[in-house]
Short mmCIF file of C-alpha atoms and ligand atoms in Angstrom, two decimals:
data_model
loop_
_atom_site.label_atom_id
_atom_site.label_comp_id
_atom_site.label_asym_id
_atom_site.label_seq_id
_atom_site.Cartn_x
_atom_site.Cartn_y
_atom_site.Cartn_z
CA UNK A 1231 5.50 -14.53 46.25
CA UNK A 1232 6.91 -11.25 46.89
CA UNK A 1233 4.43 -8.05 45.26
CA UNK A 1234 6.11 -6.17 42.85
CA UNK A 1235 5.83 -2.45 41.22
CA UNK A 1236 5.85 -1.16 37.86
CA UNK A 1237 8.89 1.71 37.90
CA UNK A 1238 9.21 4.24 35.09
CA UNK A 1239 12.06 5.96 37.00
CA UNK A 1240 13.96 6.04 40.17
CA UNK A 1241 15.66 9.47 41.28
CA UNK A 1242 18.11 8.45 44.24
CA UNK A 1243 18.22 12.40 45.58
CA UNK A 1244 15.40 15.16 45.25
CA UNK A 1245 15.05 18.07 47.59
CA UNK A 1246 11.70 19.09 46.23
CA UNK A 1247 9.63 15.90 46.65
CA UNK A 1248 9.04 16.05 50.73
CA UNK A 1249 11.02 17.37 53.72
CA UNK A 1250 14.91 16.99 53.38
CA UNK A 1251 16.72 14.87 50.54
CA UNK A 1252 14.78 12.09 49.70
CA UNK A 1253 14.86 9.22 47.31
CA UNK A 1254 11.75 9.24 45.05
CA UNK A 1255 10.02 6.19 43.20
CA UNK A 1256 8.30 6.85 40.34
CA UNK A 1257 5.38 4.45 39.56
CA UNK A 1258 3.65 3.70 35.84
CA UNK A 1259 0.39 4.52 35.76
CA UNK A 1260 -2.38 7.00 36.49
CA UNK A 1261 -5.97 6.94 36.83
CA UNK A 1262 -6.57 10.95 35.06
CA UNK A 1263 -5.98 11.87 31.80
CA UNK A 1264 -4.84 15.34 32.29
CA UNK A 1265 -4.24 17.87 29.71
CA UNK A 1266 -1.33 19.26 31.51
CA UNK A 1267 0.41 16.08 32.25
CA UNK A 1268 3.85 16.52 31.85
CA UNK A 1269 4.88 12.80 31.56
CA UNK A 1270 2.20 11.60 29.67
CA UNK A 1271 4.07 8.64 28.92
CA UNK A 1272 3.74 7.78 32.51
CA UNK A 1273 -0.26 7.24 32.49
CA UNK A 1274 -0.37 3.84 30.80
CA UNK A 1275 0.85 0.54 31.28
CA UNK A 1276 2.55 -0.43 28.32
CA UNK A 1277 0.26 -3.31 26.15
CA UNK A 1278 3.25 -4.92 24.18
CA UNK A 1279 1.88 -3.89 21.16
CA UNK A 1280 5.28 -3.77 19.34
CA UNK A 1281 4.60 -0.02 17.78
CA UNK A 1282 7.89 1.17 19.09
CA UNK A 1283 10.18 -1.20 18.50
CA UNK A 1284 11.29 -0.86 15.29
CA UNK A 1285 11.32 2.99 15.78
CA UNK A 1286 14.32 2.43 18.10
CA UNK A 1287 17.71 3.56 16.80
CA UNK A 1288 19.94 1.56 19.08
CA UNK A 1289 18.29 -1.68 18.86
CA UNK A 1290 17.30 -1.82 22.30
CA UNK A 1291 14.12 -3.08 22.52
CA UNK A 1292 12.76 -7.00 21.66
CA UNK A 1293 9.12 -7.78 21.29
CA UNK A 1294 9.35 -11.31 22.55
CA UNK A 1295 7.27 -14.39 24.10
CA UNK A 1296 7.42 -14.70 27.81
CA UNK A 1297 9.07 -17.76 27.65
CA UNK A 1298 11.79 -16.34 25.19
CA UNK A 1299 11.56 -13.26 26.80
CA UNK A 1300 13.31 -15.05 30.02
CA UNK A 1301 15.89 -16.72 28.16
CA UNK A 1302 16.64 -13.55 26.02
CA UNK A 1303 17.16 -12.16 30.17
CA UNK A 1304 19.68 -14.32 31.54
CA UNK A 1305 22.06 -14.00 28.38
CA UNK A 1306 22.04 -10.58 28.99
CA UNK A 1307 21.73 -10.17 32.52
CA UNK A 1308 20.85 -6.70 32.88
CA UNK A 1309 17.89 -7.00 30.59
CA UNK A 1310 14.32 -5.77 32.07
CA UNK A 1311 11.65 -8.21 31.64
CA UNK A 1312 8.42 -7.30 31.44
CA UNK A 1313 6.07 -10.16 33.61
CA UNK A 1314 3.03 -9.53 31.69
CA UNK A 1315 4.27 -8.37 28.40
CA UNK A 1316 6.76 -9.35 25.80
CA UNK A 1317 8.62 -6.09 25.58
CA UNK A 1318 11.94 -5.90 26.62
CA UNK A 1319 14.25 -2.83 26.69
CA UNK A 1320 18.19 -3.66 27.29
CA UNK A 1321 19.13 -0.23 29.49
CA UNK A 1322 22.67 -0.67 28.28
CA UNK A 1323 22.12 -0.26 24.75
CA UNK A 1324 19.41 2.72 25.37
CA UNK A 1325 20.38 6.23 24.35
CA UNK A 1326 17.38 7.63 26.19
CA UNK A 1327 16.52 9.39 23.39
CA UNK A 1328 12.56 8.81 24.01
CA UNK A 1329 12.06 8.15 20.86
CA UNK A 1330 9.48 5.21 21.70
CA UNK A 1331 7.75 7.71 24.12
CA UNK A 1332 6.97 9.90 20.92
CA UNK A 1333 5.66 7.14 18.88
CA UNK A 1334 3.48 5.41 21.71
CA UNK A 1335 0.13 5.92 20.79
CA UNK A 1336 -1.29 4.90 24.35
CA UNK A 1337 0.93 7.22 26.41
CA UNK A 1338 3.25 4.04 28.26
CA UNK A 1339 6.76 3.45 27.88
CA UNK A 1340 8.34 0.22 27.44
CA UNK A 1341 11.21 1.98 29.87
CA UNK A 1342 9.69 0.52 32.60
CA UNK A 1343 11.79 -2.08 35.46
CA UNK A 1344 9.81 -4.43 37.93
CA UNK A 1345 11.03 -4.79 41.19
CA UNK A 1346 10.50 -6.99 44.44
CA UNK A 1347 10.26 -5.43 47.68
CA UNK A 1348 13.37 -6.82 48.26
CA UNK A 1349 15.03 -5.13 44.82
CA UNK A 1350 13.44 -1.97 46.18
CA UNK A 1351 14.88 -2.66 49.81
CA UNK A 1352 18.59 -2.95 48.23
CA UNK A 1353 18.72 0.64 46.62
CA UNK A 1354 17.10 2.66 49.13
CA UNK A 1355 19.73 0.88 51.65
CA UNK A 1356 22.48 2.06 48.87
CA UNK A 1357 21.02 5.42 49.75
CA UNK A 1358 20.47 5.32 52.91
CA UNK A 1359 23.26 7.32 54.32
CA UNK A 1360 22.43 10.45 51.94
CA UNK A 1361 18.47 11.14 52.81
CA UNK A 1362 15.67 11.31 55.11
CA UNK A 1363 13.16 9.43 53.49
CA UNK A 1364 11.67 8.05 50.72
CA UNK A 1365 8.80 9.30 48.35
CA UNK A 1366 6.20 7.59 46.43
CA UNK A 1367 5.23 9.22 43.12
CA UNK A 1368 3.68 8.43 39.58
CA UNK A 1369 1.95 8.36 37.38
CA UNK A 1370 -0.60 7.58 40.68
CA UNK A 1371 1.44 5.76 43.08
CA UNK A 1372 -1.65 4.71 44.86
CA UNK A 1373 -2.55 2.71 42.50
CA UNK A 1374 0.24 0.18 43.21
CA UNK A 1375 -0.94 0.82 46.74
CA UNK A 1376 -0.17 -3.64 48.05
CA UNK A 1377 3.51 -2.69 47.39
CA UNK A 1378 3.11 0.69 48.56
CA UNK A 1379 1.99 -0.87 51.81
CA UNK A 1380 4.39 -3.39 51.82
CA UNK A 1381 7.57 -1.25 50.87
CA UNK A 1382 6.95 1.23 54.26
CA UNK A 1383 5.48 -1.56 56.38
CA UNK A 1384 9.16 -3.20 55.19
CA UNK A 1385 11.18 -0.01 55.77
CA UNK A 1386 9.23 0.71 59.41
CA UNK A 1387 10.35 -2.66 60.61
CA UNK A 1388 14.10 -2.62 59.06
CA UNK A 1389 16.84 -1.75 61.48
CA UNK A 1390 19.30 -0.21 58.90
CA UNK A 1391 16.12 1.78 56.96
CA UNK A 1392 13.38 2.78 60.40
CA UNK A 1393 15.09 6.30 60.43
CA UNK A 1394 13.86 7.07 57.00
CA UNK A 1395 10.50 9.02 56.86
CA UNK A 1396 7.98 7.52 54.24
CA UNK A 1397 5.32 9.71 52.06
CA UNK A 1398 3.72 9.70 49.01
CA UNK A 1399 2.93 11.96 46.51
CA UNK A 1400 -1.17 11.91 44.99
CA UNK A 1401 -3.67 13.02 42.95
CA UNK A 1402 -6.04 12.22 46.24
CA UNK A 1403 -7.88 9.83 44.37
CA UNK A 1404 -7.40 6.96 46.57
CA UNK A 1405 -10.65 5.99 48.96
CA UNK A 1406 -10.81 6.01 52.51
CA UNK A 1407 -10.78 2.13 52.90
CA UNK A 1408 -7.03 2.28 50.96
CA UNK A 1409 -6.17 5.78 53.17
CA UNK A 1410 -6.49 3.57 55.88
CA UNK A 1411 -4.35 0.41 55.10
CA UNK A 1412 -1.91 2.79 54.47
CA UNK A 1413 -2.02 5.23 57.44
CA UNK A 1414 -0.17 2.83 59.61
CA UNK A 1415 2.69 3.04 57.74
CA UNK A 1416 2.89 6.63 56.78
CA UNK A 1417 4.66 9.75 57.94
CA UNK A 1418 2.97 12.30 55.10
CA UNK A 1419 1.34 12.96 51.91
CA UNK A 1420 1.69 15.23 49.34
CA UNK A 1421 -1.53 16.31 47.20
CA UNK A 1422 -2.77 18.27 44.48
CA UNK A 1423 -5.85 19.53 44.70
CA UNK A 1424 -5.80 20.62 40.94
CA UNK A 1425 -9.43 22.47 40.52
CA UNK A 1426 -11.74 24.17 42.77
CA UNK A 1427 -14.95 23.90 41.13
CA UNK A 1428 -16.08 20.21 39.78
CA UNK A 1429 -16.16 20.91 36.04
CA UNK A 1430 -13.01 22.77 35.92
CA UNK A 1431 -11.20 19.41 37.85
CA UNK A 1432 -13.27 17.21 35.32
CA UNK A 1433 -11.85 19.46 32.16
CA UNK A 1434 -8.78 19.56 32.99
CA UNK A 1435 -8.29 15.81 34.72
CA UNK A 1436 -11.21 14.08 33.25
CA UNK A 1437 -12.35 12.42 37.11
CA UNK A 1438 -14.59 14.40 39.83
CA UNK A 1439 -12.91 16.23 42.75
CA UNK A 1440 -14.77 15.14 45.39
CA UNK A 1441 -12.05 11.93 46.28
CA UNK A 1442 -9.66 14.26 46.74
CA UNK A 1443 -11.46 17.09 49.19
CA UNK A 1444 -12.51 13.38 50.64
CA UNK A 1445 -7.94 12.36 50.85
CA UNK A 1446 -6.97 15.55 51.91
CA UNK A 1447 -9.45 15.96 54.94
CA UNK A 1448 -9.29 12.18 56.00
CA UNK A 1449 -5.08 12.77 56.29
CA UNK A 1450 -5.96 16.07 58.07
CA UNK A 1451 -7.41 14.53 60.58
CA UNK A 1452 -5.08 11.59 60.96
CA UNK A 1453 -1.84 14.02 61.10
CA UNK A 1454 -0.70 13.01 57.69
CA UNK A 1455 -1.35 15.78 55.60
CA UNK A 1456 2.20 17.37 54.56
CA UNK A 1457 1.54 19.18 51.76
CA UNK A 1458 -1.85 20.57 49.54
CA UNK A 1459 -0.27 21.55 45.81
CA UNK A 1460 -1.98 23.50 43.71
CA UNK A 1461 -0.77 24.23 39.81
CA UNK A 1462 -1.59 27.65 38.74
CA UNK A 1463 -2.54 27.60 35.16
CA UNK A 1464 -3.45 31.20 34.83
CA UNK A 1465 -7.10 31.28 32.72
CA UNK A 1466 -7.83 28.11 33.23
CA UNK A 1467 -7.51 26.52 36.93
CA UNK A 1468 -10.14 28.22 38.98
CA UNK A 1469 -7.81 29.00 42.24
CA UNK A 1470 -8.42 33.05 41.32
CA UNK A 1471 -11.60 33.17 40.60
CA UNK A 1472 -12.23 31.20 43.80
CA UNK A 1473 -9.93 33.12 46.01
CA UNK A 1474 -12.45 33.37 48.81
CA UNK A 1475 -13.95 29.52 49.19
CA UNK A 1476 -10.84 28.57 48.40
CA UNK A 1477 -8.82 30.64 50.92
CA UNK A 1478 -11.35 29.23 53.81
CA UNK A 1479 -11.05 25.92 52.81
CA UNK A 1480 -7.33 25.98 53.43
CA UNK A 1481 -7.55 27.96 56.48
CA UNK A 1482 -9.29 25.39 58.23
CA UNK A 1483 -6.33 22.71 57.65
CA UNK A 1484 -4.11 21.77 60.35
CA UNK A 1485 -1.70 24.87 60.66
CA UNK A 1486 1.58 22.90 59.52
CA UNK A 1487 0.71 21.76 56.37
CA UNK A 1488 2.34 23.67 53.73
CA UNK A 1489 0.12 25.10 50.50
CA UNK A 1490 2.80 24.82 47.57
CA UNK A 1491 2.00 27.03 44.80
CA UNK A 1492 3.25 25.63 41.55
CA UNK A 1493 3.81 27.58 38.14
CA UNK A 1494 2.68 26.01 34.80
CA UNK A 1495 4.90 25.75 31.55
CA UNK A 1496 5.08 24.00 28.70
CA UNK A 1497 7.59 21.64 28.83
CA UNK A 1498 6.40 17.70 28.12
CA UNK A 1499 2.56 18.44 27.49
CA UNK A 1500 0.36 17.73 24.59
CA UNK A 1501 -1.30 19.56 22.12
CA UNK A 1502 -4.08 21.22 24.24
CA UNK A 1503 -2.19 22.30 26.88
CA UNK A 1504 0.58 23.99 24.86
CA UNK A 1505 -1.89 26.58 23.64
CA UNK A 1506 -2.95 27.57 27.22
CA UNK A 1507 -0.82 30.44 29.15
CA UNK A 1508 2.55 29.21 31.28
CA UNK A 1509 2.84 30.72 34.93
CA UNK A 1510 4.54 33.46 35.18
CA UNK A 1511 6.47 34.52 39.16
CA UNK A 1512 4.06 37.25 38.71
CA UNK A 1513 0.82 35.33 38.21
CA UNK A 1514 2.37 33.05 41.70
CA UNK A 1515 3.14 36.22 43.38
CA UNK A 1516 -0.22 37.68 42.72
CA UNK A 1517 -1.94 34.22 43.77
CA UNK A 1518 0.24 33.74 46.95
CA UNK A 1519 -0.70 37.72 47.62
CA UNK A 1520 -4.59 37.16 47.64
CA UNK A 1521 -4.02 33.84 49.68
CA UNK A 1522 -1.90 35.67 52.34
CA UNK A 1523 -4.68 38.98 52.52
CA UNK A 1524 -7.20 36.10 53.51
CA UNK A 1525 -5.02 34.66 56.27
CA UNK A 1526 -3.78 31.26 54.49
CA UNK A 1527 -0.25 31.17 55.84
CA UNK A 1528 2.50 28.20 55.47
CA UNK A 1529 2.57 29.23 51.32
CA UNK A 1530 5.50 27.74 49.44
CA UNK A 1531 6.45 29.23 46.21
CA UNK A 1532 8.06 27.25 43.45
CA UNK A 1533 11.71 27.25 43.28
CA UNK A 1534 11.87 27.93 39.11
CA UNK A 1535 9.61 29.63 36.99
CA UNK A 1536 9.54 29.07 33.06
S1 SF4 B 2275 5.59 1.30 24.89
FE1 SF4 B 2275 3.75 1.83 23.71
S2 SF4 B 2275 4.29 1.43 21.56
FE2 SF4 B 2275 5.81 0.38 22.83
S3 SF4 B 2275 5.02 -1.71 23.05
FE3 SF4 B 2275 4.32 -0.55 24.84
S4 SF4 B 2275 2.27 0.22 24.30
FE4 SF4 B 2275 3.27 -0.44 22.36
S1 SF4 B 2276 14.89 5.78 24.53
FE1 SF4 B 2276 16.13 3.89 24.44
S2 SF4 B 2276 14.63 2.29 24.08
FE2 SF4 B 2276 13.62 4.22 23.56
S3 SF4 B 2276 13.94 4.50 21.35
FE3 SF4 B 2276 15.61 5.58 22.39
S4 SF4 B 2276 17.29 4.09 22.53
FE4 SF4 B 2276 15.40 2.94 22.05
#
């Protein structure tokens, strides 16, 4: 049987997710819990609890059993079934109004589409003249990592799709023995290192930082690493206050991979994170600045601010 992903969202053109234009999945799920997220609704899988449902203006969502559930499908066609759950959400009544992603209380979306490697296959081909490649993102797209592997092994060995570059975008949580299944396959990875120190990752993530000094130096190595992103959430990441080990840390990474500085705000994140500071281009400017003094070169700034 052909593996399948979870999709909250797919954007067919981005010029800010990897080198070029690129198509970029979005995968449900994430393994942290951080404060800053801004999809939370992205982090869990939907349970089919039901809570939503009757929230919704337009009538677009069913709780349902799986065996109705199909049925409810076909006399649609255009439905999205949920394999494990008895959710579904008809797209073509939804407003996308999110109101179901305000009354979640477990921070999913019943928004969510499944799709085959051959599903996924047919739209990147429908986009295939317009980009360069394709990008994996979340939630934590590792986490779906068999139809990660699966999706670029397919795309490698398609003659209409080989042209197209294939990378992923991480939290770095992903161990070497996964790293490595995947290597084959990819061209680069994006990934935020989002503390220096341990207890400053842990408060703002809720998971140790060590995986991800582990990811980014194991795709080092192998070639792979595009990309190290660090949010700038002035007061409380620790990138400042560690200019120095920071600065040698990411002097000693292959000279081509970019350090993308990128500016906090508001916008999408809970009640926590709304009290803490947004980014300004001077608090950037001022980071990028100390970087530079200490020889880090390759910085990219963000393209807006708040
Ligand atoms: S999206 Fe949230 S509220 Fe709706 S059914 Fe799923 S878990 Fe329950
Ligand atoms: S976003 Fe769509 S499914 Fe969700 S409440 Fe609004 S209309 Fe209903």
């Amino acid at each position: 049987m052909s593996k399948h992903a979870i999709v909250s969202q797919i954007l067919p053109f981005s010029c800010v997710d990897g080198p070029g234009s690129r198509l970029v999945i979005f995968l449900q799920g994430c393994n942290y819990q951080c404060k800053n997220c801004h999809n939370p609704h992205t982090i869990s899988l939907c349970d089919a609890c039901g809570d939503c449902v009757e929230h919704c203006p337009e009538q677009a969502l069913t709780l349902m059993a799986s065996q109705d559930a199909l049925s409810y499908d076909i006399a649609l066609q255009g439905a999205v079934v949920k394999e494990k759950s008895h959710i579904v959400w008809n797209s073509s009544l939804c407003s996308q109004c999110d109101t179901c992603l305000a009354v979640c209380p477990k921070k999913s979306t019943p928004k969510t589409s499944n799709y085959t490697i051959e599903q996924m296959l047919e739209v990147i081909s429908s986009q295939r003249h317009f980009i360069d490649g394709i990008t994996v993102s979340g939630g934590e797209a590792s986490l779906q990592l068999p139809f990660v592997i699966e999706l670029f092994k397919a795309i490698k060995s398609s003659e209409h799709l080989s042209h197209l570059n294939c990378m992923i975008d991480t939290n770095g949580s992903l161990p070497p023995t996964g790293w490595h299944k995947l290597l084959p396959f990819l061209d680069g990875a994006m990934v935020d290192l989002k503390a220096w120190q341990q207890d400053t990752h842990h408060y703002i993530t809720g998971r140790d930082n060590h995986p991800v000094f582990k990811s980014i130096e194991l795709l080092a190595q192998h070639h792979k690493l595009y990309e190290v992103r660090l949010l700038h959430i002035p007061g409380i990441t620790d990138y400042d206050v560690e200019i120095n080990a920071l600065a040698t840390y990411l002097q000693q990474l292959p000279s081509d991979t970019r350090v993308k500085l990128n500016a906090f705000h508001h916008h999408g994140v809970g009640q926590v994170a709304s009290t803490w500071p947004q980014c300004t281009q001077a608090d950037i400017e001022a980071l990028a600045s100390q970087l530079t003094q200490r020889g880090v070169s390759n910085i990219a700034l963000p393209a807006l601010y708040i």
